[in-house]
PDB file of C-alpha atoms in Angstrom:
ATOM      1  CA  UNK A   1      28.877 -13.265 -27.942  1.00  0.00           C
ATOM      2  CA  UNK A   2      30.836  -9.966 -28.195  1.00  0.00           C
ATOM      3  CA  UNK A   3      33.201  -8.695 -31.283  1.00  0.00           C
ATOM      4  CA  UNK A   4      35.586 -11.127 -32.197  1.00  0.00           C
ATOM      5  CA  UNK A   5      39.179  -9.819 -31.734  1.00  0.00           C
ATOM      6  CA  UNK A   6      41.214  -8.544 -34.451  1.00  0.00           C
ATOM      7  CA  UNK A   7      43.757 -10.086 -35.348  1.00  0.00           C
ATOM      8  CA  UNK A   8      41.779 -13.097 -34.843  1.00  0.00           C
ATOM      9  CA  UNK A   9      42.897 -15.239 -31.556  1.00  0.00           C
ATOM     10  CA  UNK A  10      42.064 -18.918 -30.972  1.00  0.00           C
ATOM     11  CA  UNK A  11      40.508 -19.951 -27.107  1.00  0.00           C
ATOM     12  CA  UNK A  12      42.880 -22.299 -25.691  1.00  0.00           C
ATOM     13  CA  UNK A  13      41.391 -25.373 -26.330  1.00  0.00           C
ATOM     14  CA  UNK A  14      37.660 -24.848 -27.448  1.00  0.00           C
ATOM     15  CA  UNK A  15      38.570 -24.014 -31.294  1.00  0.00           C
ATOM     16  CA  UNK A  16      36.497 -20.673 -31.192  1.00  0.00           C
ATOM     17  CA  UNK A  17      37.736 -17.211 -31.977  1.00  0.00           C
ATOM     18  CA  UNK A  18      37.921 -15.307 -28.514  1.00  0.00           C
ATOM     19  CA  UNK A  19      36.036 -12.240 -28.254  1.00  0.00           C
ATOM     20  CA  UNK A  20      37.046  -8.913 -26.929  1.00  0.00           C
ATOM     21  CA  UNK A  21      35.635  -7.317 -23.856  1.00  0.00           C
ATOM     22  CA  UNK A  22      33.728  -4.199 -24.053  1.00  0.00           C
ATOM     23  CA  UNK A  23      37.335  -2.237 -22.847  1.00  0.00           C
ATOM     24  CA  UNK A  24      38.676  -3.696 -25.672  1.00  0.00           C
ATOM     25  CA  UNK A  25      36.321  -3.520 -27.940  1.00  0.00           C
ATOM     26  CA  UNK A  26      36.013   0.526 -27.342  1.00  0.00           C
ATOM     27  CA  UNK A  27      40.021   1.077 -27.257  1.00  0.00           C
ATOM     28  CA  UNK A  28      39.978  -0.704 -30.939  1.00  0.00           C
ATOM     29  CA  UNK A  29      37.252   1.435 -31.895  1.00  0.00           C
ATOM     30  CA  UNK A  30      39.086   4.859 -30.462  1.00  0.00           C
ATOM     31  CA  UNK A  31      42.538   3.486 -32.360  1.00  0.00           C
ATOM     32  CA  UNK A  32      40.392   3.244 -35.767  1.00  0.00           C
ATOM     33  CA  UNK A  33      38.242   6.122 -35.261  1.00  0.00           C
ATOM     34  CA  UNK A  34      41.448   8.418 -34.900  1.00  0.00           C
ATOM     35  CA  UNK A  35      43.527   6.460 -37.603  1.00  0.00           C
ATOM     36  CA  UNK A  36      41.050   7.405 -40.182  1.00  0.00           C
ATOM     37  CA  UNK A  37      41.515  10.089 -42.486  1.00  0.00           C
ATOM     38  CA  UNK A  38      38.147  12.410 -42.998  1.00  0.00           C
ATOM     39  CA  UNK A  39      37.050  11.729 -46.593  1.00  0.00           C
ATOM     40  CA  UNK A  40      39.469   8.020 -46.606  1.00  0.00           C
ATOM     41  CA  UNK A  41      35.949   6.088 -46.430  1.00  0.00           C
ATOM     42  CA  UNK A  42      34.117   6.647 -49.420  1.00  0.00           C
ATOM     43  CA  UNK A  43      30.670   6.071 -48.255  1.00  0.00           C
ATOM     44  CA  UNK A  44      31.235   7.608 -44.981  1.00  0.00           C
ATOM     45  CA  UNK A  45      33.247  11.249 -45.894  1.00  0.00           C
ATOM     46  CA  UNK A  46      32.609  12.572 -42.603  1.00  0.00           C
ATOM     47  CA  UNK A  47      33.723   9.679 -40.275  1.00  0.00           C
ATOM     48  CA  UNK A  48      37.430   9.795 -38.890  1.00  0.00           C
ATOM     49  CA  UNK A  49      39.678  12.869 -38.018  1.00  0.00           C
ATOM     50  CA  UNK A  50      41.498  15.525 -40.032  1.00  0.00           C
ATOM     51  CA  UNK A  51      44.440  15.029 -37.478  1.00  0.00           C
ATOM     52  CA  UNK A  52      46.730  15.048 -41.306  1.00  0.00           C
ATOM     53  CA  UNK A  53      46.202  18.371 -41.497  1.00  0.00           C
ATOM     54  CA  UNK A  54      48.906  18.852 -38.492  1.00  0.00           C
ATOM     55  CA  UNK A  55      51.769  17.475 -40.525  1.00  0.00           C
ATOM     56  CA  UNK A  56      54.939  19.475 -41.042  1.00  0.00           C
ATOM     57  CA  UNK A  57      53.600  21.624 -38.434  1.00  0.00           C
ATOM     58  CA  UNK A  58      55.416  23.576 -35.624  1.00  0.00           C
ATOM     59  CA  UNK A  59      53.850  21.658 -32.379  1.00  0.00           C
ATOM     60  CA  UNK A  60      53.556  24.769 -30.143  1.00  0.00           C
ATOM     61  CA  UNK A  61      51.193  24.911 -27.191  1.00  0.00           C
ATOM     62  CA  UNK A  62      48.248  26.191 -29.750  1.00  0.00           C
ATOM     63  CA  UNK A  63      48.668  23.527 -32.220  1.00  0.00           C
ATOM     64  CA  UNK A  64      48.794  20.821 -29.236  1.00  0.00           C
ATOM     65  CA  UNK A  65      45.453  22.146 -28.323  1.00  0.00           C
ATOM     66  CA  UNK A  66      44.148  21.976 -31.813  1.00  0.00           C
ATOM     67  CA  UNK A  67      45.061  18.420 -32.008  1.00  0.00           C
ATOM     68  CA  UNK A  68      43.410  18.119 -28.863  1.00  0.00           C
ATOM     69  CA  UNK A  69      40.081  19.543 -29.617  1.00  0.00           C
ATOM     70  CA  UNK A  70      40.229  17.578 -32.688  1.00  0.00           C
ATOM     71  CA  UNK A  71      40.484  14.454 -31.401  1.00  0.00           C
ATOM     72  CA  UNK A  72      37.623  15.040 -28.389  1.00  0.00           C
ATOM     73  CA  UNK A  73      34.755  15.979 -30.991  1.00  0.00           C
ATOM     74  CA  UNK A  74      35.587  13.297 -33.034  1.00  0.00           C
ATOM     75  CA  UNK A  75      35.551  10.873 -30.398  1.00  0.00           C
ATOM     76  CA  UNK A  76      32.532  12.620 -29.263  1.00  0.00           C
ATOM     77  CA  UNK A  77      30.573  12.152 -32.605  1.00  0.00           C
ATOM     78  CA  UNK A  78      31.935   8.684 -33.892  1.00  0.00           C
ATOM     79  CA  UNK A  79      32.118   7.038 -30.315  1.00  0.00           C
ATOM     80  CA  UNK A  80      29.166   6.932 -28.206  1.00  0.00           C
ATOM     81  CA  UNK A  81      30.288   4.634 -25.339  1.00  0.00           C
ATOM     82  CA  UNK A  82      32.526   6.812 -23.642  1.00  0.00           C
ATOM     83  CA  UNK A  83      32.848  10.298 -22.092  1.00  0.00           C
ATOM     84  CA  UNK A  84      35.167  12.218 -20.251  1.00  0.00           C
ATOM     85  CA  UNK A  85      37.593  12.100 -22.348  1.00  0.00           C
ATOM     86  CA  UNK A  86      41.135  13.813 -21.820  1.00  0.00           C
ATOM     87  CA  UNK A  87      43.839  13.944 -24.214  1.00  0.00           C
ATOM     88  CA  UNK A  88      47.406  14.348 -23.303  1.00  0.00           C
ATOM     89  CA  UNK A  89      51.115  13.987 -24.815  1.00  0.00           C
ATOM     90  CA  UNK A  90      53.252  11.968 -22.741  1.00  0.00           C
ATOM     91  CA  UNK A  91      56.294  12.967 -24.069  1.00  0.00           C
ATOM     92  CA  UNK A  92      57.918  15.518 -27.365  1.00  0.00           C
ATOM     93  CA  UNK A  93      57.731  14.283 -30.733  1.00  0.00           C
ATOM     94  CA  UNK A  94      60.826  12.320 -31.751  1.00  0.00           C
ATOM     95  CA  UNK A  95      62.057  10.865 -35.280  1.00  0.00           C
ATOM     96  CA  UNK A  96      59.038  12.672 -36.244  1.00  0.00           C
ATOM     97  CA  UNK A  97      56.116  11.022 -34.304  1.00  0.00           C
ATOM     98  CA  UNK A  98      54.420  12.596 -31.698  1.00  0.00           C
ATOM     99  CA  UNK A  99      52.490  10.261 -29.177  1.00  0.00           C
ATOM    100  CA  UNK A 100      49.165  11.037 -28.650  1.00  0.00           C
ATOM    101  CA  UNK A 101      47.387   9.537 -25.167  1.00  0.00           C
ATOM    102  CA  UNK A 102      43.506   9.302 -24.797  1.00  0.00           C
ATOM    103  CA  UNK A 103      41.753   8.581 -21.663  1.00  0.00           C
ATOM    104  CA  UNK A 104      37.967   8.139 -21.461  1.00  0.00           C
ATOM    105  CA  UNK A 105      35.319   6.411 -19.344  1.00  0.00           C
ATOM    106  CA  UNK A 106      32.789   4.048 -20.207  1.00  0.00           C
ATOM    107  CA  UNK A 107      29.525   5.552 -19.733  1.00  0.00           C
ATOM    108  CA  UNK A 108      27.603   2.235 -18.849  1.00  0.00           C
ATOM    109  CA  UNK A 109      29.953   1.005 -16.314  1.00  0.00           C
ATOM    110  CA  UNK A 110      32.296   4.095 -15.385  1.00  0.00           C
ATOM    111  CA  UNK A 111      35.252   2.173 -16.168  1.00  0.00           C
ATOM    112  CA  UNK A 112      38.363   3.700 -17.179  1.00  0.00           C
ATOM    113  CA  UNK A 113      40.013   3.078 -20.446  1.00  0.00           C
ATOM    114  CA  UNK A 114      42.823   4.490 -22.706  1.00  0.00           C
ATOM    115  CA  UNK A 115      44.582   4.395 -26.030  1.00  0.00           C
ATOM    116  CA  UNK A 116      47.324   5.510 -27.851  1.00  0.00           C
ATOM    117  CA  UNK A 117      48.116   6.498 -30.984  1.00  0.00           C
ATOM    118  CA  UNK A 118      51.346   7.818 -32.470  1.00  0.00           C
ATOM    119  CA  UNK A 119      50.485  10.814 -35.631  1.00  0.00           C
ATOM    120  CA  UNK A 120      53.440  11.243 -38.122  1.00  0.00           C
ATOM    121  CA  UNK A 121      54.065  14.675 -37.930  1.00  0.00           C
ATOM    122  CA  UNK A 122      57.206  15.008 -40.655  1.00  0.00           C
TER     123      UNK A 122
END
């Protein structure tokens, strides 16, 4: 049996907790991986990003970039599973969020995946 989902879902009719696929499992895993403050975990300082440290700040072609390198070695550190990740920004910040899209492959089965993540930026 795989990881159960979160939130917690009920299968139709068996009373057991659906699990998540492997997709799902790694786009939950990207979400909390680039949610995470560096230093918010206390006994693991070093996991997460230190994506914060773009906050108040003017999002120019060099600070997109910085955001982007940021997010590709921490996915390539805390997430094994996947590889080739690109990281792009649909659209320009507004009401002070900027939307920040991931794409990746699986490396076991080549599939595609994504997530998405809005950063505060204000």
């Amino acid at each position: 049996m795989g990881a159960m989902m979160y939130p917690c879902h009920l299968k139709s009719g068996l009373g057991r907790f659906q699990s998540m696929t492997e997709l799902e499992e790694i786009a939950q895993s990207v979400r909390m991986i680039l949610l995470t403050r560096r230093g918010e975990r206390p006994y693991r300082p070093n996991f997460g990003t230190r994506l914060d440290q773009f906050a108040f700040e003017n999002l120019d072609t060099t600070i997109r970039n910085r955001i982007r390198q940021e997010v590709v070695a921490c996915l390539q550190t805390w997430e094994p599973r996947i590889w080739m990740i690109e990281v792009s920004f649909p659209s320009a910040p507004q009401d002070g969020q900027l939307i920040v899209q991931v794409e990746y492959q699986l490396r076991t089965s080549g599939i595609k995946g994504n997530s998405q993540i809005e950063l505060s930026i204000t």
